mmCIF file of C-alpha atoms in Angstrom:
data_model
loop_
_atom_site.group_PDB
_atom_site.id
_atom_site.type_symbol
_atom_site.label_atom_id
_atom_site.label_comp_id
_atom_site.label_asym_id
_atom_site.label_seq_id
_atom_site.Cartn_x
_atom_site.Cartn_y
_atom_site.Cartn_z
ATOM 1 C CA UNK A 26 148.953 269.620 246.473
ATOM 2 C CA UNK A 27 150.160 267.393 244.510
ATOM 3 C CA UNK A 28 147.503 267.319 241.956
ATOM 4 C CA UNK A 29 147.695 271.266 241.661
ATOM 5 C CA UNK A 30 151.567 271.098 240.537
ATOM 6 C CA UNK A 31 150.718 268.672 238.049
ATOM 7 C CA UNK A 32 148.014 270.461 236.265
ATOM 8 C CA UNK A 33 150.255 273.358 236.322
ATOM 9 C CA UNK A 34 153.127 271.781 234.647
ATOM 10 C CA UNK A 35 151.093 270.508 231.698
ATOM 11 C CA UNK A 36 149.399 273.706 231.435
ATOM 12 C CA UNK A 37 150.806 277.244 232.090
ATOM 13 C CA UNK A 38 148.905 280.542 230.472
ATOM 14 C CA UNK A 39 151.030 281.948 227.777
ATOM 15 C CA UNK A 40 152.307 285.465 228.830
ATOM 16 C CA UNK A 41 150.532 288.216 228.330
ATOM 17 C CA UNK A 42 152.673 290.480 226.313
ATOM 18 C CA UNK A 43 153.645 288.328 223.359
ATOM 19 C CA UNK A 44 149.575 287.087 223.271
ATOM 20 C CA UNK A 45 148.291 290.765 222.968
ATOM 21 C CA UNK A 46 151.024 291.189 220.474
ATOM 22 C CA UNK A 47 149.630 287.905 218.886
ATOM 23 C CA UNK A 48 145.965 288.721 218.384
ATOM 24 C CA UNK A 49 146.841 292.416 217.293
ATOM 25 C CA UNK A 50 148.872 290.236 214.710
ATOM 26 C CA UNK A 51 145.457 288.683 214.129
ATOM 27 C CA UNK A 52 142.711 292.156 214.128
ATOM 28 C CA UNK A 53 145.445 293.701 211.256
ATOM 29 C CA UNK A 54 144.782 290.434 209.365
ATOM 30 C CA UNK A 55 140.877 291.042 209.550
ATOM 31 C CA UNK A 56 141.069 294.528 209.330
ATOM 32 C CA UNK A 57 142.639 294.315 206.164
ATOM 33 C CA UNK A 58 140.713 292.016 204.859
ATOM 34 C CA UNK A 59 137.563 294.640 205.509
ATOM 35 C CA UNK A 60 139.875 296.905 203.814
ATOM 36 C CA UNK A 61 140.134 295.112 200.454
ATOM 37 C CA UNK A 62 136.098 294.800 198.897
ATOM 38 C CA UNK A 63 137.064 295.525 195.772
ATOM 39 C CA UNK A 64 140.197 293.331 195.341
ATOM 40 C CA UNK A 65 138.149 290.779 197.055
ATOM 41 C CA UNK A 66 134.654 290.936 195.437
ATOM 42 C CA UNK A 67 132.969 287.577 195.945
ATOM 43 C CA UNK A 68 135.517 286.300 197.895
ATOM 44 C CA UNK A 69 135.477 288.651 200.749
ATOM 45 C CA UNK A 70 132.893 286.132 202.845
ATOM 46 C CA UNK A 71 135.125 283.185 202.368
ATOM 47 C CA UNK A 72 138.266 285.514 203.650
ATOM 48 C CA UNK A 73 136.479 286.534 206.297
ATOM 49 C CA UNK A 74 134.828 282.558 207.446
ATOM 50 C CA UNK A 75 138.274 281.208 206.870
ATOM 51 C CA UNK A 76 140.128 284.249 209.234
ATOM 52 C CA UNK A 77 137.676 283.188 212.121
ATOM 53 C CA UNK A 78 137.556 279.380 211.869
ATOM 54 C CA UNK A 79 141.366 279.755 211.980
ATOM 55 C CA UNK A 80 140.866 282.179 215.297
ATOM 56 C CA UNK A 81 138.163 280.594 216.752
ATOM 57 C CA UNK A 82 140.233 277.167 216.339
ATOM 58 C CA UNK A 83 144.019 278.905 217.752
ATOM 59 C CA UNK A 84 141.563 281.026 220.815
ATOM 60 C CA UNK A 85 140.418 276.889 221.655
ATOM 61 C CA UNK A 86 143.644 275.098 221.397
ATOM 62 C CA UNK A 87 145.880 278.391 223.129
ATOM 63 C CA UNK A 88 143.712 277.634 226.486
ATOM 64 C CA UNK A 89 142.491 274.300 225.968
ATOM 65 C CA UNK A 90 146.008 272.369 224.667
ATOM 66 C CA UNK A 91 145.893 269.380 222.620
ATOM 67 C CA UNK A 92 147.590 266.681 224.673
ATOM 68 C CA UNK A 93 148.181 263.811 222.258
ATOM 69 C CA UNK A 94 151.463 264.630 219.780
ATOM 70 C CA UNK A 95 149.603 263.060 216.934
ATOM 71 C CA UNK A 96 146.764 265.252 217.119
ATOM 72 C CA UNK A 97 149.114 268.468 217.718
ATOM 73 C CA UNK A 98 151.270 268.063 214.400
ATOM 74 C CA UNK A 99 147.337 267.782 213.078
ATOM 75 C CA UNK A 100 146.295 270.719 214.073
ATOM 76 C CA UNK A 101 149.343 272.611 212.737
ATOM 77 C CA UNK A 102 149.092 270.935 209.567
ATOM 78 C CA UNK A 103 145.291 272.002 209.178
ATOM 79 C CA UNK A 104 145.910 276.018 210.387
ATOM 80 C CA UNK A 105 148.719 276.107 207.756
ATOM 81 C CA UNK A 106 146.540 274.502 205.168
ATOM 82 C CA UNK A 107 143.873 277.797 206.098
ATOM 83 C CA UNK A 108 146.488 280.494 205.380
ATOM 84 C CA UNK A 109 148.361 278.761 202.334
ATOM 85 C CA UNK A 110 144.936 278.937 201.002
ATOM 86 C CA UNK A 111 144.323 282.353 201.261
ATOM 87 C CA UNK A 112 148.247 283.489 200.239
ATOM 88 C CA UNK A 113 147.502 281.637 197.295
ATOM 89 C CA UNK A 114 143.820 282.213 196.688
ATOM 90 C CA UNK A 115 144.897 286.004 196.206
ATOM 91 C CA UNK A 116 148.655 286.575 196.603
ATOM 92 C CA UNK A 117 148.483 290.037 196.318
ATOM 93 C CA UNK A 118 147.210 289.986 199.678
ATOM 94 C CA UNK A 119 150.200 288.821 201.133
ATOM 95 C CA UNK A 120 149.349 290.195 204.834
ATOM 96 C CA UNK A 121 146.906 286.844 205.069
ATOM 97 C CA UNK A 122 150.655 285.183 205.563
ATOM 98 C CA UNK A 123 150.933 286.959 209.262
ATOM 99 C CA UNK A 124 148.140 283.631 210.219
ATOM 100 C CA UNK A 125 151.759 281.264 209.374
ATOM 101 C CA UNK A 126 153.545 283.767 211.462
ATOM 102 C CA UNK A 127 150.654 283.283 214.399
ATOM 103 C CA UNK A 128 151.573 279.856 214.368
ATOM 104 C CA UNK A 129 155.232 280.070 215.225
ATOM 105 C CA UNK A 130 154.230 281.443 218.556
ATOM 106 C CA UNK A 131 152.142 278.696 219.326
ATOM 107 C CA UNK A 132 154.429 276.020 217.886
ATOM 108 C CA UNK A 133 156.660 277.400 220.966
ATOM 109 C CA UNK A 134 153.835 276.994 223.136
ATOM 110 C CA UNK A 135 152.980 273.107 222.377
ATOM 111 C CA UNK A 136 156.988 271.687 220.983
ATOM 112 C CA UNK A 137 160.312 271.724 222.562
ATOM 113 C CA UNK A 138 163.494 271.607 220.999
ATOM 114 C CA UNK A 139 164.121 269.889 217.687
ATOM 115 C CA UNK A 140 160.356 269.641 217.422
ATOM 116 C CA UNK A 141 159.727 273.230 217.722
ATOM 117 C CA UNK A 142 162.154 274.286 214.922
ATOM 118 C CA UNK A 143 161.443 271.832 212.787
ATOM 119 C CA UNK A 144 157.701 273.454 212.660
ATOM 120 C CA UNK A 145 159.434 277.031 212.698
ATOM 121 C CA UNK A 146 161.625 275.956 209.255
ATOM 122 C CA UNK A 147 158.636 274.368 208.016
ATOM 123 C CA UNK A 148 156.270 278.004 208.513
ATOM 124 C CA UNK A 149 159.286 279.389 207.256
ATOM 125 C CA UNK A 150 159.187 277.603 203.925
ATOM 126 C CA UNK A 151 155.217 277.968 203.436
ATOM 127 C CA UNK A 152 155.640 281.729 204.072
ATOM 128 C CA UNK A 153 158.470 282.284 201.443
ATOM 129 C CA UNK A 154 157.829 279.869 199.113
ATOM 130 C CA UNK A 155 154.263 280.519 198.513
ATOM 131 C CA UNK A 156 154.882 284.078 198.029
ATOM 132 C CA UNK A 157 157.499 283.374 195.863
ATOM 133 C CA UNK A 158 155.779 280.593 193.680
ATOM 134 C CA UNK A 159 152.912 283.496 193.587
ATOM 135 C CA UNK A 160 154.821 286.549 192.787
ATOM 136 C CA UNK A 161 158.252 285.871 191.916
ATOM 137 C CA UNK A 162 161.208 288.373 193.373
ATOM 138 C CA UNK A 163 158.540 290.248 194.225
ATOM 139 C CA UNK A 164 156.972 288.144 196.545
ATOM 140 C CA UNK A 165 160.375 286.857 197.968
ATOM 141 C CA UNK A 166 161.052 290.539 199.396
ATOM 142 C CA UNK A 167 157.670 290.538 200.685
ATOM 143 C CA UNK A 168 158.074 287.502 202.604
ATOM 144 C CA UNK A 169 161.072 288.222 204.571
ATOM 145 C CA UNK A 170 159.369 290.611 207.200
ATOM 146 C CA UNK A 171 156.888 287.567 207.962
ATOM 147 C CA UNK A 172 159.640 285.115 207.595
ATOM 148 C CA UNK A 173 161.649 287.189 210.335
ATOM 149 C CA UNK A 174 158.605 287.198 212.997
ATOM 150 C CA UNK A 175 158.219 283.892 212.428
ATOM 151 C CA UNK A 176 161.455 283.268 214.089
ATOM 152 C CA UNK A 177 161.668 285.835 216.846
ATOM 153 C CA UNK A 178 158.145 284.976 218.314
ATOM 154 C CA UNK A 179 159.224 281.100 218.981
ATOM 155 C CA UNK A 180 162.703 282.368 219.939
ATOM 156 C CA UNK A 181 161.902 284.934 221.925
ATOM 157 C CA UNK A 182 158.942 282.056 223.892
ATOM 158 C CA UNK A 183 162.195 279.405 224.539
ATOM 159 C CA UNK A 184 163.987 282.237 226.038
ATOM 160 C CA UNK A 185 161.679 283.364 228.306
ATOM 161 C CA UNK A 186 160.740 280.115 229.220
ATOM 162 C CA UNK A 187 164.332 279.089 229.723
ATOM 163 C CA UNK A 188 164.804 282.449 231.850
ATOM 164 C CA UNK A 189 161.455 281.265 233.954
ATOM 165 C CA UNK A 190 163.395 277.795 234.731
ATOM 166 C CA UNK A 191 166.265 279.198 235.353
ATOM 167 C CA UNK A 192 164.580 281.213 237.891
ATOM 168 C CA UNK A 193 162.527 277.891 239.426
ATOM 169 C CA UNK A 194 165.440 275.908 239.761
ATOM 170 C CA UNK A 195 167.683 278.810 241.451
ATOM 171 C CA UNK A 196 164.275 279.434 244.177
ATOM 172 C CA UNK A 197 164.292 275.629 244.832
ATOM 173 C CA UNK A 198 168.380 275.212 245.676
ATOM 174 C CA UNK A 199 167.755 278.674 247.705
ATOM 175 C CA UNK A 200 164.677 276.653 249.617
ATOM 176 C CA UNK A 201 167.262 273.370 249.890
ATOM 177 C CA UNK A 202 170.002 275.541 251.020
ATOM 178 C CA UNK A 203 167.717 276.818 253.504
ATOM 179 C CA UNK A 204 166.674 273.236 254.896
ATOM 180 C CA UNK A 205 170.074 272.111 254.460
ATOM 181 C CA UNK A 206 171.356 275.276 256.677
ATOM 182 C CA UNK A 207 168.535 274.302 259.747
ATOM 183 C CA UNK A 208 169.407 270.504 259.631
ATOM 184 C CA UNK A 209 173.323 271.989 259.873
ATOM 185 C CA UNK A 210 172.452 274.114 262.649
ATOM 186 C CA UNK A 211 170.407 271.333 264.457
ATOM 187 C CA UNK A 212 173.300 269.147 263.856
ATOM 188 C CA UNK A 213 176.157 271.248 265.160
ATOM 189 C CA UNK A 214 173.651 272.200 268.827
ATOM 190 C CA UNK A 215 173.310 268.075 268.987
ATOM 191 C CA UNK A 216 177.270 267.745 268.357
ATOM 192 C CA UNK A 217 177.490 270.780 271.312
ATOM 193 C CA UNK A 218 175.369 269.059 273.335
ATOM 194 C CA UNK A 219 176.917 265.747 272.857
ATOM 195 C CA UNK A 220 180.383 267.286 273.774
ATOM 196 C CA UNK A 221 179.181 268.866 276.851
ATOM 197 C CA UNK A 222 177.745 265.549 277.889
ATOM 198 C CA UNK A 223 181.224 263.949 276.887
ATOM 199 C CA UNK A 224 182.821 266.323 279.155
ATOM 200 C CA UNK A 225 180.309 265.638 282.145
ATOM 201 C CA UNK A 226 180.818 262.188 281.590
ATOM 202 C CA UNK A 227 184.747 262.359 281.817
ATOM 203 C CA UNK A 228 184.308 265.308 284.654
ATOM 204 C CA UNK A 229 182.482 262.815 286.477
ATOM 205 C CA UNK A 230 184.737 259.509 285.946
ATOM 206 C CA UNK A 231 187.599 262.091 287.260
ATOM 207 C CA UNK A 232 185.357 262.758 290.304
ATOM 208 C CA UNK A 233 185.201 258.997 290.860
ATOM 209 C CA UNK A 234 189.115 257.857 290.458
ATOM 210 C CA UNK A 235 190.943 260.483 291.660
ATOM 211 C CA UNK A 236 188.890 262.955 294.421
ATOM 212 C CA UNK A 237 187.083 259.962 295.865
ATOM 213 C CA UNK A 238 190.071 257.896 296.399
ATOM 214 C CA UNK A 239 191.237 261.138 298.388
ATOM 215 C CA UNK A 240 188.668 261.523 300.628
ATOM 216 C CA UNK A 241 189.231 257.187 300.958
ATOM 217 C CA UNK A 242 192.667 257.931 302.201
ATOM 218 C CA UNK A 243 191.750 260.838 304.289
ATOM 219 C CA UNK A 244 189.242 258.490 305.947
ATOM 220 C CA UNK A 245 191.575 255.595 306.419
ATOM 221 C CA UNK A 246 194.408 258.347 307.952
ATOM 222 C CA UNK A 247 191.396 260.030 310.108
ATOM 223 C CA UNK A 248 190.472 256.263 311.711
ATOM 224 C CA UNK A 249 194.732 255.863 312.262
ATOM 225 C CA UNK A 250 195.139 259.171 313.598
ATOM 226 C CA UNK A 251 192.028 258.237 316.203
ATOM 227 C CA UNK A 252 194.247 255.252 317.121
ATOM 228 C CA UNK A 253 197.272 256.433 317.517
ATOM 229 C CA UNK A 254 196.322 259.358 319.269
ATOM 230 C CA UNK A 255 195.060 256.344 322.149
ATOM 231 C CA UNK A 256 197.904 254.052 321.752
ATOM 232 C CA UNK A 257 200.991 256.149 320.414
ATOM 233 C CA UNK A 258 200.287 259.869 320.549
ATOM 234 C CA UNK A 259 203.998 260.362 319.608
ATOM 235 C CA UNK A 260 203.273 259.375 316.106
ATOM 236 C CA UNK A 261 200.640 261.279 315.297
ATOM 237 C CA UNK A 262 202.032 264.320 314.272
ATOM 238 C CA UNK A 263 203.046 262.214 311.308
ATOM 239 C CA UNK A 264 199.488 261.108 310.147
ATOM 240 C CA UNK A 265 198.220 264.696 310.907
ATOM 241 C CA UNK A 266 201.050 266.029 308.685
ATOM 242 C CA UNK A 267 199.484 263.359 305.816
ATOM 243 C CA UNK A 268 196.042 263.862 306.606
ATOM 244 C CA UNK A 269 196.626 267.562 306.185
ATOM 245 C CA UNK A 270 198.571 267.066 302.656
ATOM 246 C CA UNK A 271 195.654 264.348 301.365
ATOM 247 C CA UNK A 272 193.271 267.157 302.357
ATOM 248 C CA UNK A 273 194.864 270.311 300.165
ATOM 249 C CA UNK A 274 195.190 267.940 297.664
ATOM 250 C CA UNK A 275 191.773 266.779 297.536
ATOM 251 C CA UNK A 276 190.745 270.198 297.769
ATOM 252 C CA UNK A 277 193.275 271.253 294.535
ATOM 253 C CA UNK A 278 191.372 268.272 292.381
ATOM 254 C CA UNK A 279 187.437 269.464 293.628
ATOM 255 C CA UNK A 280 188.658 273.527 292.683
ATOM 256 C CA UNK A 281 189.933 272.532 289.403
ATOM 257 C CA UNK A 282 187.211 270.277 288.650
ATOM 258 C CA UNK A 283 184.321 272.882 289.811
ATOM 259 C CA UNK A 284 186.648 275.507 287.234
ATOM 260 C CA UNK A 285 186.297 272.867 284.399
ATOM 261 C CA UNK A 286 182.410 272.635 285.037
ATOM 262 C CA UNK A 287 182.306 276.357 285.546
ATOM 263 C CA UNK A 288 180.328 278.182 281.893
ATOM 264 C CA UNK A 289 182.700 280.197 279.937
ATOM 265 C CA UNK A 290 181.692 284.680 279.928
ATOM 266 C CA UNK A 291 180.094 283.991 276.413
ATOM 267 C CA UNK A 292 178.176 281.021 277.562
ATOM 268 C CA UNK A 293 176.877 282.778 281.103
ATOM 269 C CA UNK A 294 175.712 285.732 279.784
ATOM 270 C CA UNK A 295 173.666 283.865 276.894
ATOM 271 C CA UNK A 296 171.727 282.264 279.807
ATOM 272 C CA UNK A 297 168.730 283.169 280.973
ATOM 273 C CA UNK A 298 169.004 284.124 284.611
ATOM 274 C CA UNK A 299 166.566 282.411 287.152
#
């Protein structure tokens, strides 16, 4: 189990949405490219060769990440190398850009945080810069619809992922409420139990001081009665009259006792009945 949740936290598939949207991003780049023989001439092979080294090299790394940092800001650096070459190569094509604006959803795939943006500004300035180096005003209007993407793909990844966390961490403290509501539970039928074995106990130890010493005293009046009755009769109308009064009292003490161990309505009725 615990091998499982470790391979999925270095590794989750990207979302399926935003990576169709990604390699259509990636057929209009190709199919444009078919769509320019003329402009292209000679070229067209090396358009086409460098288009699918760069997709067969993103398709690899998107479901097979690169773990060590050093190698990942390599990477990055060599895919932006392959579509600075072919803005500048033939600026006029300035849709060969969109492979800089492929990267900014993966740089929110492999970065977090300052990392991430710092490889977002950095696409940004590769994307605007070499289109306006190539083509003056004229290229700096056509980068900002590239430039734009560029930003919303990586934004729009953190949020999602943030949203996914957000959701994680709110399932887990409903699971630890959960476990923290049974142990509560067990708890307060222990502290029941406890108190019901508190009362026994204190039932009991009133049982013992005050009922038994009654029924010692009755004893002790029955065995003086029996005496007197041989040797003085004429006082024992006295020791009955005492007897009699240590007997309703012992029976007032073993009635209100019994009550106290009687079950409440509530508690009676939630009992099974033999």
């Amino acid at each position: 189990m615990s091998l499982q949740k470790t391979a999925s936290k270095r590794f989750a598939p990207p979302a399926t949405i935003p990576l169709v949207a990604v390699y259509l991003f990636y057929l209009n780049v190709v199919l444009r490219t078919l769509a320019e023989p003329g402009e292209l001439g000679p070229w067209l092979p090396v358009y086409l060769g460098v288009e699918c080294l760069f997709g067969v090299i993103f398709t690899l790394t998107l479901w097979h990440p690169i773990k060590r940092p050093a190698w990942q800001h390599v990477y990055f650096i060599f895919q932006s190398l392959l579509g600075i070459f072919l803005v500048i190569l033939h600026p006029h094509l300035d849709f060969t850009n969109v492979l800089l604006v492929i990267l900014s959803y993966q740089a929110a795939l492999v970065f977090k945080g300052r990392a991430l943006w710092i490889w977002v500004s950095v696409l940004l300035l590769l994307i605007i810069l070499s289109l306006t180096i190539t083509l003056g005003f004229y290229g700096l209007a056509l980068s900002f619809l590239p430039a734009t993407v560029t930003i919303v793909f990586p934004a729009y990844i953190s949020i999602t992922q943030e949203i996914k966390n957000g959701t994680q961490k709110r399932a887990a403290l409903l699971v630890d409420l959960q476990h923290a509501n049974e142990h509560l539970t067990a708890y307060a039928g222990q502290v029941e139990e406890l108190s019901a074995i508190q009362e026994r106990s204190r039932l009991a130890r009133e049982l013992h001081d005050s009922v038994s010493q009654t029924m010692f005293s009755i004893s002790l009046h029955s065995q003086s009665a029996r005496i007197l009755l041989e040797r003085d009769p004429e006082q024992l109308h006295s020791h009955l009259a005492q007897l009699q009064t240590l007997t309703q009292n012992a029976l007032v003490e073993m009635r209100s006792l019994i009550a106290d161990l009687r079950p409440l309505e509530g508690e009676s009725a939630e009992r099974p009945t033999s």
